[in-house]
Amino acid sequence: MSKKEITVSNILSTRDSKSILDNITEFITLCDSDFKILESNNSADVILGSGNSLIGSHCYEKYRGKTQPCEDCPLPETMSTGSIISLETYDERFGEYFEERAYPIVSDTEELEGFVLVGKNISKSREHEEKSAQEKKLAALGQISSGVAHDFNNVLTGILGRARLMKKLTTDPEFLKNLQIIESAALDGAATVRRMQDFTRLRTDKEFEPIDLKKLIEEVIALTRPKWRDSAIVSGILIESIVRLADNLNVLGDPPDLRRAFMNILFNAVDAMPDGGVLTITAQARDGKITIKFKDTGIGMTEETIERIFDPFFSTKGVQGTGLGMSEVFGVIKRHLGQITVDSQVGKGTVITILLLQTDITAVEISKPPEVIKVTPSKILVIDDEEYILDIVGEVLTDLGHEVTTCSSAEDGINQFKKDNFDVVITDLGMPNISGWEVAARIKEVNASTPIILLTGWALNLDPEKIKENKVDFVLQKPFTEEELERVISKVEK
Ligand code: ADP
Ligand code: MG
């Protein structure tokens, strides 16, 4: 049997145009010039007419629930400009967004005989657009903040190191006190920079481990409770908490990161309830996904605040806010391949919902033996193009009893290494001409067993594979403390 040829005339001979229009999901109506509906397709009848034919009613009644032609009717503009105008509207009856277009039908004498009105639900695509706009904005912000963080890390490394060295040079209590202040201010700065980097850090520098979320959330509540208590005692307000956590909430993750993320959310909830209220924390698992909800009955947020909540440094709390809490949360959840959504209403409260992937691997208590740091004096080559970093690393290492050679360019460093024997090489990552990676490769060519430590002010999103591939033994984040430097050297020395 030969297959019947499909042609337009074949289709049209067996079906009328109405039945063709009935197959289209957009709602289509044919109206006369007085806005009266002459024909409607099935979608229009089902959605706008609750299943009844729209013929005989007016478009403004059915499309918008109005009693007279709409003020923003796209028809006149389409008529005067000659181009089809698309109008976006929000329909309260359905709680959805629609797009409407009017296609005029004109006579030979250019008179309007009627028009075809096409409407479609665009809520989904709008959501998608908003989401990708949000993602683009966050990516741009991430780029800016990671650059700023990098520069600050270099500066703080210098300040921190100098303050530490100067503390050893003096016994004057007044000097010591001031140096202590400089040191803690620099450490505070470093903590802020780390939080900022957390927003962009995609890879974790640590392996994920199985975590019992129920236990972790309970810990976080216990840790943060003093803050609600304090505010309660000081101002006589009461924050009541309702906690419902299911069992078997295992995820693979980084416990300190998740702890900090949940703490940020809890602190925000408490901040949002200056007159007291109810904080509800629930967590449950279904279909391999864990849903955690933090609900408060606080002041809520405007649309604008919701839109900017994850932006680093966005805060409505004036000097009391850093604006880094939710951006940090965003980074942590993203790194855990989870999702986070914000629902909020001004005056009513906020719900923060987090989705994480459940795992079958159960958390086990692992007790690690305490780390013993023992450094044997070594010959160390330090390469960094920033003189002040070079000086400070050099002096700290000398102070620890090592024999140090410093080079302010990668070429000099490599030549120096060829001339002399070194136990360890420390190199900056970002240098002009030759990068830290290349320095590592060239050093290993000369002596494959020399340990190499890479210093970086960039976020910790270096690929562990790449680190291994590039023959780097350890990556140390700037700014680092004397103890961290010492620990790393003792590790690579083995
Ligand atoms: P900070 O708390 O330092 O202001 P965050 O990044 O933690 O910074 O939060 C950013 C902003 O988001 C807050 O300033 C506040 O306006 C808003 N916000 C976050 N959580 C809530 C909440 N639970 N209720 C109301 N507003 C909130
Ligand atoms: Mg906060």
mmCIF file with all atom_site columns, C-alpha atoms in Angstrom, residues 138-309:
data_model
loop_
_atom_site.group_PDB
_atom_site.id
_atom_site.type_symbol
_atom_site.label_atom_id
_atom_site.label_alt_id
_atom_site.label_comp_id
_atom_site.label_asym_id
_atom_site.label_entity_id
_atom_site.label_seq_id
_atom_site.pdbx_PDB_ins_code
_atom_site.Cartn_x
_atom_site.Cartn_y
_atom_site.Cartn_z
_atom_site.occupancy
_atom_site.B_iso_or_equiv
_atom_site.pdbx_formal_charge
_atom_site.auth_seq_id
_atom_site.auth_comp_id
_atom_site.auth_asym_id
_atom_site.auth_atom_id
_atom_site.pdbx_PDB_model_num
ATOM 1   C CA . LEU A 1 138 ? 25.980 36.690 39.922 1.00 0.00 ? 138 LEU A CA 1
ATOM 2   C CA . ALA A 1 139 ? 28.711 35.469 37.573 1.00 0.00 ? 139 ALA A CA 1
ATOM 3   C CA . ALA A 1 140 ? 29.768 39.068 36.870 1.00 0.00 ? 140 ALA A CA 1
ATOM 4   C CA . LEU A 1 141 ? 29.750 39.919 40.559 1.00 0.00 ? 141 LEU A CA 1
ATOM 5   C CA . GLY A 1 142 ? 31.766 36.785 41.221 1.00 0.00 ? 142 GLY A CA 1
ATOM 6   C CA . GLN A 1 143 ? 34.407 37.862 38.756 1.00 0.00 ? 143 GLN A CA 1
ATOM 7   C CA . ILE A 1 144 ? 34.728 41.310 40.282 1.00 0.00 ? 144 ILE A CA 1
ATOM 8   C CA . SER A 1 145 ? 34.887 40.040 43.830 1.00 0.00 ? 145 SER A CA 1
ATOM 9   C CA . SER A 1 146 ? 37.441 37.370 43.068 1.00 0.00 ? 146 SER A CA 1
ATOM 10  C CA . GLY A 1 147 ? 39.755 39.990 41.557 1.00 0.00 ? 147 GLY A CA 1
ATOM 11  C CA . VAL A 1 148 ? 39.329 42.269 44.551 1.00 0.00 ? 148 VAL A CA 1
ATOM 12  C CA . ALA A 1 149 ? 39.856 39.346 46.918 1.00 0.00 ? 149 ALA A CA 1
ATOM 13  C CA . HIS A 1 150 ? 43.085 38.420 45.181 1.00 0.00 ? 150 HIS A CA 1
ATOM 14  C CA . ASP A 1 151 ? 44.580 41.888 45.610 1.00 0.00 ? 151 ASP A CA 1
ATOM 15  C CA . PHE A 1 152 ? 43.454 42.167 49.212 1.00 0.00 ? 152 PHE A CA 1
ATOM 16  C CA . ASN A 1 153 ? 44.979 38.813 50.038 1.00 0.00 ? 153 ASN A CA 1
ATOM 17  C CA . ASN A 1 154 ? 48.360 40.052 48.872 1.00 0.00 ? 154 ASN A CA 1
ATOM 18  C CA . VAL A 1 155 ? 48.059 43.245 50.885 1.00 0.00 ? 155 VAL A CA 1
ATOM 19  C CA . LEU A 1 156 ? 46.932 41.394 54.007 1.00 0.00 ? 156 LEU A CA 1
ATOM 20  C CA . THR A 1 157 ? 49.759 38.893 53.704 1.00 0.00 ? 157 THR A CA 1
ATOM 21  C CA . GLY A 1 158 ? 52.171 41.811 53.923 1.00 0.00 ? 158 GLY A CA 1
ATOM 22  C CA . ILE A 1 159 ? 50.451 43.473 56.888 1.00 0.00 ? 159 ILE A CA 1
ATOM 23  C CA . LEU A 1 160 ? 49.946 40.269 58.829 1.00 0.00 ? 160 LEU A CA 1
ATOM 24  C CA . GLY A 1 161 ? 53.485 39.051 58.342 1.00 0.00 ? 161 GLY A CA 1
ATOM 25  C CA . ARG A 1 162 ? 55.035 42.402 59.273 1.00 0.00 ? 162 ARG A CA 1
ATOM 26  C CA . ALA A 1 163 ? 52.958 42.714 62.419 1.00 0.00 ? 163 ALA A CA 1
ATOM 27  C CA . ARG A 1 164 ? 53.985 39.219 63.494 1.00 0.00 ? 164 ARG A CA 1
ATOM 28  C CA . LEU A 1 165 ? 57.664 39.889 62.908 1.00 0.00 ? 165 LEU A CA 1
ATOM 29  C CA . MET A 1 166 ? 57.542 43.221 64.708 1.00 0.00 ? 166 MET A CA 1
ATOM 30  C CA . LYS A 1 167 ? 55.980 41.568 67.729 1.00 0.00 ? 167 LYS A CA 1
ATOM 31  C CA . LYS A 1 168 ? 59.131 39.553 68.075 1.00 0.00 ? 168 LYS A CA 1
ATOM 32  C CA . LEU A 1 169 ? 61.338 42.638 67.901 1.00 0.00 ? 169 LEU A CA 1
ATOM 33  C CA . THR A 1 170 ? 59.857 44.475 70.830 1.00 0.00 ? 170 THR A CA 1
ATOM 34  C CA . THR A 1 171 ? 58.948 43.985 74.464 1.00 0.00 ? 171 THR A CA 1
ATOM 35  C CA . ASP A 1 172 ? 57.341 47.408 74.852 1.00 0.00 ? 172 ASP A CA 1
ATOM 36  C CA . PRO A 1 173 ? 53.775 46.662 76.052 1.00 0.00 ? 173 PRO A CA 1
ATOM 37  C CA . GLU A 1 174 ? 52.344 49.700 74.259 1.00 0.00 ? 174 GLU A CA 1
ATOM 38  C CA . PHE A 1 175 ? 53.887 48.592 70.955 1.00 0.00 ? 175 PHE A CA 1
ATOM 39  C CA . LEU A 1 176 ? 52.797 45.027 71.504 1.00 0.00 ? 176 LEU A CA 1
ATOM 40  C CA . LYS A 1 177 ? 49.232 46.114 72.163 1.00 0.00 ? 177 LYS A CA 1
ATOM 41  C CA . ASN A 1 178 ? 49.109 48.142 68.945 1.00 0.00 ? 178 ASN A CA 1
ATOM 42  C CA . LEU A 1 179 ? 50.688 45.361 66.919 1.00 0.00 ? 179 LEU A CA 1
ATOM 43  C CA . GLN A 1 180 ? 48.121 42.979 68.337 1.00 0.00 ? 180 GLN A CA 1
ATOM 44  C CA . ILE A 1 181 ? 45.375 45.319 67.110 1.00 0.00 ? 181 ILE A CA 1
ATOM 45  C CA . ILE A 1 182 ? 46.930 45.486 63.643 1.00 0.00 ? 182 ILE A CA 1
ATOM 46  C CA . GLU A 1 183 ? 47.188 41.724 63.574 1.00 0.00 ? 183 GLU A CA 1
ATOM 47  C CA . SER A 1 184 ? 43.607 41.089 64.561 1.00 0.00 ? 184 SER A CA 1
ATOM 48  C CA . ALA A 1 185 ? 42.337 43.742 62.159 1.00 0.00 ? 185 ALA A CA 1
ATOM 49  C CA . ALA A 1 186 ? 44.263 42.035 59.348 1.00 0.00 ? 186 ALA A CA 1
ATOM 50  C CA . LEU A 1 187 ? 42.855 38.669 60.386 1.00 0.00 ? 187 LEU A CA 1
ATOM 51  C CA . ASP A 1 188 ? 39.322 40.119 60.370 1.00 0.00 ? 188 ASP A CA 1
ATOM 52  C CA . GLY A 1 189 ? 40.020 41.448 56.900 1.00 0.00 ? 189 GLY A CA 1
ATOM 53  C CA . ALA A 1 190 ? 41.247 38.045 55.802 1.00 0.00 ? 190 ALA A CA 1
ATOM 54  C CA . ALA A 1 191 ? 38.077 36.431 57.178 1.00 0.00 ? 191 ALA A CA 1
ATOM 55  C CA . THR A 1 192 ? 35.947 38.898 55.191 1.00 0.00 ? 192 THR A CA 1
ATOM 56  C CA . VAL A 1 193 ? 37.910 38.181 52.036 1.00 0.00 ? 193 VAL A CA 1
ATOM 57  C CA . ARG A 1 194 ? 37.454 34.431 52.542 1.00 0.00 ? 194 ARG A CA 1
ATOM 58  C CA . ARG A 1 195 ? 33.706 34.894 52.871 1.00 0.00 ? 195 ARG A CA 1
ATOM 59  C CA . MET A 1 196 ? 33.754 36.909 49.679 1.00 0.00 ? 196 MET A CA 1
ATOM 60  C CA . GLN A 1 197 ? 35.746 34.197 47.924 1.00 0.00 ? 197 GLN A CA 1
ATOM 61  C CA . ASP A 1 198 ? 33.314 31.625 49.195 1.00 0.00 ? 198 ASP A CA 1
ATOM 62  C CA . PHE A 1 199 ? 30.743 33.091 46.857 1.00 0.00 ? 199 PHE A CA 1
ATOM 63  C CA . THR A 1 200 ? 32.811 32.137 43.816 1.00 0.00 ? 200 THR A CA 1
ATOM 64  C CA . ARG A 1 201 ? 34.596 29.087 45.081 1.00 0.00 ? 201 ARG A CA 1
ATOM 65  C CA . LEU A 1 202 ? 33.159 26.316 42.944 1.00 0.00 ? 202 LEU A CA 1
ATOM 66  C CA . ARG A 1 203 ? 35.420 23.498 43.883 1.00 0.00 ? 203 ARG A CA 1
ATOM 67  C CA . THR A 1 204 ? 36.131 22.520 47.373 1.00 0.00 ? 204 THR A CA 1
ATOM 68  C CA . ASP A 1 205 ? 39.720 22.128 48.430 1.00 0.00 ? 205 ASP A CA 1
ATOM 69  C CA . LYS A 1 206 ? 38.571 19.346 50.715 1.00 0.00 ? 206 LYS A CA 1
ATOM 70  C CA . GLU A 1 207 ? 36.966 16.016 49.932 1.00 0.00 ? 207 GLU A CA 1
ATOM 71  C CA . PHE A 1 208 ? 33.249 15.844 50.654 1.00 0.00 ? 208 PHE A CA 1
ATOM 72  C CA . GLU A 1 209 ? 32.347 13.525 53.487 1.00 0.00 ? 209 GLU A CA 1
ATOM 73  C CA . PRO A 1 210 ? 29.096 11.872 54.561 1.00 0.00 ? 210 PRO A CA 1
ATOM 74  C CA . ILE A 1 211 ? 27.178 14.126 56.924 1.00 0.00 ? 211 ILE A CA 1
ATOM 75  C CA . ASP A 1 212 ? 24.155 13.486 59.088 1.00 0.00 ? 212 ASP A CA 1
ATOM 76  C CA . LEU A 1 213 ? 22.246 16.702 58.424 1.00 0.00 ? 213 LEU A CA 1
ATOM 77  C CA . LYS A 1 214 ? 19.936 16.212 61.351 1.00 0.00 ? 214 LYS A CA 1
ATOM 78  C CA . LYS A 1 215 ? 22.868 16.264 63.696 1.00 0.00 ? 215 LYS A CA 1
ATOM 79  C CA . LEU A 1 216 ? 24.522 19.140 61.907 1.00 0.00 ? 216 LEU A CA 1
ATOM 80  C CA . ILE A 1 217 ? 21.395 21.308 61.994 1.00 0.00 ? 217 ILE A CA 1
ATOM 81  C CA . GLU A 1 218 ? 20.874 20.512 65.680 1.00 0.00 ? 218 GLU A CA 1
ATOM 82  C CA . GLU A 1 219 ? 24.443 21.612 66.343 1.00 0.00 ? 219 GLU A CA 1
ATOM 83  C CA . VAL A 1 220 ? 23.894 24.845 64.459 1.00 0.00 ? 220 VAL A CA 1
ATOM 84  C CA . ILE A 1 221 ? 20.743 25.565 66.439 1.00 0.00 ? 221 ILE A CA 1
ATOM 85  C CA . ALA A 1 222 ? 22.584 24.921 69.688 1.00 0.00 ? 222 ALA A CA 1
ATOM 86  C CA . LEU A 1 223 ? 25.436 27.177 68.600 1.00 0.00 ? 223 LEU A CA 1
ATOM 87  C CA . THR A 1 224 ? 23.214 30.067 67.538 1.00 0.00 ? 224 THR A CA 1
ATOM 88  C CA . ARG A 1 225 ? 20.685 29.847 70.347 1.00 0.00 ? 225 ARG A CA 1
ATOM 89  C CA . PRO A 1 226 ? 22.700 32.148 72.670 1.00 0.00 ? 226 PRO A CA 1
ATOM 90  C CA . LYS A 1 227 ? 22.180 34.923 70.127 1.00 0.00 ? 227 LYS A CA 1
ATOM 91  C CA . TRP A 1 228 ? 18.385 34.657 70.220 1.00 0.00 ? 228 TRP A CA 1
ATOM 92  C CA . ARG A 1 229 ? 18.461 34.311 73.994 1.00 0.00 ? 229 ARG A CA 1
ATOM 93  C CA . ASP A 1 230 ? 20.576 37.423 74.352 1.00 0.00 ? 230 ASP A CA 1
ATOM 94  C CA . SER A 1 231 ? 18.278 39.496 72.248 1.00 0.00 ? 231 SER A CA 1
ATOM 95  C CA . ALA A 1 232 ? 15.356 38.067 74.152 1.00 0.00 ? 232 ALA A CA 1
ATOM 96  C CA . ILE A 1 233 ? 16.833 39.012 77.497 1.00 0.00 ? 233 ILE A CA 1
ATOM 97  C CA . VAL A 1 234 ? 17.972 42.464 76.424 1.00 0.00 ? 234 VAL A CA 1
ATOM 98  C CA . SER A 1 235 ? 14.753 43.579 74.810 1.00 0.00 ? 235 SER A CA 1
ATOM 99  C CA . GLY A 1 236 ? 12.233 41.288 76.412 1.00 0.00 ? 236 GLY A CA 1
ATOM 100 C CA . ILE A 1 237 ? 11.231 39.674 73.124 1.00 0.00 ? 237 ILE A CA 1
ATOM 101 C CA . LEU A 1 238 ? 10.653 36.021 72.542 1.00 0.00 ? 238 LEU A CA 1
ATOM 102 C CA . ILE A 1 239 ? 11.711 33.930 69.610 1.00 0.00 ? 239 ILE A CA 1
ATOM 103 C CA . GLU A 1 240 ? 10.049 30.580 69.671 1.00 0.00 ? 240 GLU A CA 1
ATOM 104 C CA . SER A 1 241 ? 11.518 27.770 67.636 1.00 0.00 ? 241 SER A CA 1
ATOM 105 C CA . ILE A 1 242 ? 9.847  24.776 66.075 1.00 0.00 ? 242 ILE A CA 1
ATOM 106 C CA . VAL A 1 243 ? 12.252 22.135 64.837 1.00 0.00 ? 243 VAL A CA 1
ATOM 107 C CA . ARG A 1 244 ? 11.189 19.064 62.885 1.00 0.00 ? 244 ARG A CA 1
ATOM 108 C CA . LEU A 1 245 ? 14.024 17.062 61.387 1.00 0.00 ? 245 LEU A CA 1
ATOM 109 C CA . ALA A 1 246 ? 13.562 13.643 59.862 1.00 0.00 ? 246 ALA A CA 1
ATOM 110 C CA . ASP A 1 247 ? 16.061 10.852 60.360 1.00 0.00 ? 247 ASP A CA 1
ATOM 111 C CA . ASN A 1 248 ? 18.205 9.534  57.589 1.00 0.00 ? 248 ASN A CA 1
ATOM 112 C CA . LEU A 1 249 ? 19.225 12.898 56.178 1.00 0.00 ? 249 LEU A CA 1
ATOM 113 C CA . ASN A 1 250 ? 22.617 11.987 54.821 1.00 0.00 ? 250 ASN A CA 1
ATOM 114 C CA . VAL A 1 251 ? 24.431 14.155 52.320 1.00 0.00 ? 251 VAL A CA 1
ATOM 115 C CA . LEU A 1 252 ? 27.955 14.307 50.988 1.00 0.00 ? 252 LEU A CA 1
ATOM 116 C CA . GLY A 1 253 ? 29.406 17.646 51.881 1.00 0.00 ? 253 GLY A CA 1
ATOM 117 C CA . ASP A 1 254 ? 31.718 19.884 53.761 1.00 0.00 ? 254 ASP A CA 1
ATOM 118 C CA . PRO A 1 255 ? 30.536 20.196 57.377 1.00 0.00 ? 255 PRO A CA 1
ATOM 119 C CA . PRO A 1 256 ? 32.108 23.581 58.265 1.00 0.00 ? 256 PRO A CA 1
ATOM 120 C CA . ASP A 1 257 ? 30.753 25.129 55.056 1.00 0.00 ? 257 ASP A CA 1
ATOM 121 C CA . LEU A 1 258 ? 27.232 23.838 55.604 1.00 0.00 ? 258 LEU A CA 1
ATOM 122 C CA . ARG A 1 259 ? 27.346 24.837 59.265 1.00 0.00 ? 259 ARG A CA 1
ATOM 123 C CA . ARG A 1 260 ? 28.300 28.395 58.310 1.00 0.00 ? 260 ARG A CA 1
ATOM 124 C CA . ALA A 1 261 ? 25.609 28.534 55.629 1.00 0.00 ? 261 ALA A CA 1
ATOM 125 C CA . PHE A 1 262 ? 22.848 27.450 58.016 1.00 0.00 ? 262 PHE A CA 1
ATOM 126 C CA . MET A 1 263 ? 24.129 29.838 60.661 1.00 0.00 ? 263 MET A CA 1
ATOM 127 C CA . ASN A 1 264 ? 23.935 32.754 58.242 1.00 0.00 ? 264 ASN A CA 1
ATOM 128 C CA . ILE A 1 265 ? 20.341 31.864 57.435 1.00 0.00 ? 265 ILE A CA 1
ATOM 129 C CA . LEU A 1 266 ? 19.426 31.540 61.107 1.00 0.00 ? 266 LEU A CA 1
ATOM 130 C CA . PHE A 1 267 ? 21.034 34.848 62.023 1.00 0.00 ? 267 PHE A CA 1
ATOM 131 C CA . ASN A 1 268 ? 19.139 36.571 59.235 1.00 0.00 ? 268 ASN A CA 1
ATOM 132 C CA . ALA A 1 269 ? 15.880 35.042 60.464 1.00 0.00 ? 269 ALA A CA 1
ATOM 133 C CA . VAL A 1 270 ? 16.585 36.279 63.995 1.00 0.00 ? 270 VAL A CA 1
ATOM 134 C CA . ASP A 1 271 ? 17.545 39.743 62.671 1.00 0.00 ? 271 ASP A CA 1
ATOM 135 C CA . ALA A 1 272 ? 14.260 39.823 60.777 1.00 0.00 ? 272 ALA A CA 1
ATOM 136 C CA . MET A 1 273 ? 12.250 39.351 63.980 1.00 0.00 ? 273 MET A CA 1
ATOM 137 C CA . PRO A 1 274 ? 13.197 42.318 66.197 1.00 0.00 ? 274 PRO A CA 1
ATOM 138 C CA . ASP A 1 275 ? 9.857  41.994 67.986 1.00 0.00 ? 275 ASP A CA 1
ATOM 139 C CA . GLY A 1 276 ? 10.074 38.253 68.385 1.00 0.00 ? 276 GLY A CA 1
ATOM 140 C CA . GLY A 1 277 ? 8.327  35.593 66.394 1.00 0.00 ? 277 GLY A CA 1
ATOM 141 C CA . VAL A 1 278 ? 8.438  31.976 65.387 1.00 0.00 ? 278 VAL A CA 1
ATOM 142 C CA . LEU A 1 279 ? 11.324 30.275 63.701 1.00 0.00 ? 279 LEU A CA 1
ATOM 143 C CA . THR A 1 280 ? 10.433 26.965 62.050 1.00 0.00 ? 280 THR A CA 1
ATOM 144 C CA . ILE A 1 281 ? 13.146 24.657 60.823 1.00 0.00 ? 281 ILE A CA 1
ATOM 145 C CA . THR A 1 282 ? 12.157 21.503 58.993 1.00 0.00 ? 282 THR A CA 1
ATOM 146 C CA . ALA A 1 283 ? 14.076 18.944 56.999 1.00 0.00 ? 283 ALA A CA 1
ATOM 147 C CA . GLN A 1 284 ? 12.877 15.861 55.226 1.00 0.00 ? 284 GLN A CA 1
ATOM 148 C CA . ALA A 1 285 ? 13.930 13.514 52.455 1.00 0.00 ? 285 ALA A CA 1
ATOM 149 C CA . ARG A 1 286 ? 11.933 12.367 49.448 1.00 0.00 ? 286 ARG A CA 1
ATOM 150 C CA . ASP A 1 287 ? 12.940 10.746 46.180 1.00 0.00 ? 287 ASP A CA 1
ATOM 151 C CA . GLY A 1 288 ? 16.627 11.162 46.878 1.00 0.00 ? 288 GLY A CA 1
ATOM 152 C CA . LYS A 1 289 ? 16.298 14.850 47.659 1.00 0.00 ? 289 LYS A CA 1
ATOM 153 C CA . ILE A 1 290 ? 16.506 16.557 51.003 1.00 0.00 ? 290 ILE A CA 1
ATOM 154 C CA . THR A 1 291 ? 14.417 19.662 51.551 1.00 0.00 ? 291 THR A CA 1
ATOM 155 C CA . ILE A 1 292 ? 15.413 21.993 54.348 1.00 0.00 ? 292 ILE A CA 1
ATOM 156 C CA . LYS A 1 293 ? 13.192 24.951 55.183 1.00 0.00 ? 293 LYS A CA 1
ATOM 157 C CA . PHE A 1 294 ? 13.955 27.897 57.418 1.00 0.00 ? 294 PHE A CA 1
ATOM 158 C CA . LYS A 1 295 ? 10.813 29.886 58.016 1.00 0.00 ? 295 LYS A CA 1
ATOM 159 C CA . ASP A 1 296 ? 10.542 33.065 60.038 1.00 0.00 ? 296 ASP A CA 1
ATOM 160 C CA . THR A 1 297 ? 7.618  35.329 60.864 1.00 0.00 ? 297 THR A CA 1
ATOM 161 C CA . GLY A 1 298 ? 9.744  38.436 60.515 1.00 0.00 ? 298 GLY A CA 1
ATOM 162 C CA . ILE A 1 299 ? 9.689  41.647 58.509 1.00 0.00 ? 299 ILE A CA 1
ATOM 163 C CA . GLY A 1 300 ? 9.971  39.922 55.126 1.00 0.00 ? 300 GLY A CA 1
ATOM 164 C CA . MET A 1 301 ? 11.540 41.315 51.990 1.00 0.00 ? 301 MET A CA 1
ATOM 165 C CA . THR A 1 302 ? 10.525 43.489 49.065 1.00 0.00 ? 302 THR A CA 1
ATOM 166 C CA . GLU A 1 303 ? 10.850 42.144 45.518 1.00 0.00 ? 303 GLU A CA 1
ATOM 167 C CA . GLU A 1 304 ? 13.958 44.249 45.093 1.00 0.00 ? 304 GLU A CA 1
ATOM 168 C CA . THR A 1 305 ? 15.625 42.786 48.162 1.00 0.00 ? 305 THR A CA 1
ATOM 169 C CA . ILE A 1 306 ? 14.770 39.241 47.079 1.00 0.00 ? 306 ILE A CA 1
ATOM 170 C CA . GLU A 1 307 ? 16.379 39.961 43.725 1.00 0.00 ? 307 GLU A CA 1
ATOM 171 C CA . ARG A 1 308 ? 19.603 41.137 45.317 1.00 0.00 ? 308 ARG A CA 1
ATOM 172 C CA . ILE A 1 309 ? 19.765 38.868 48.339 1.00 0.00 ? 309 ILE A CA 1
#
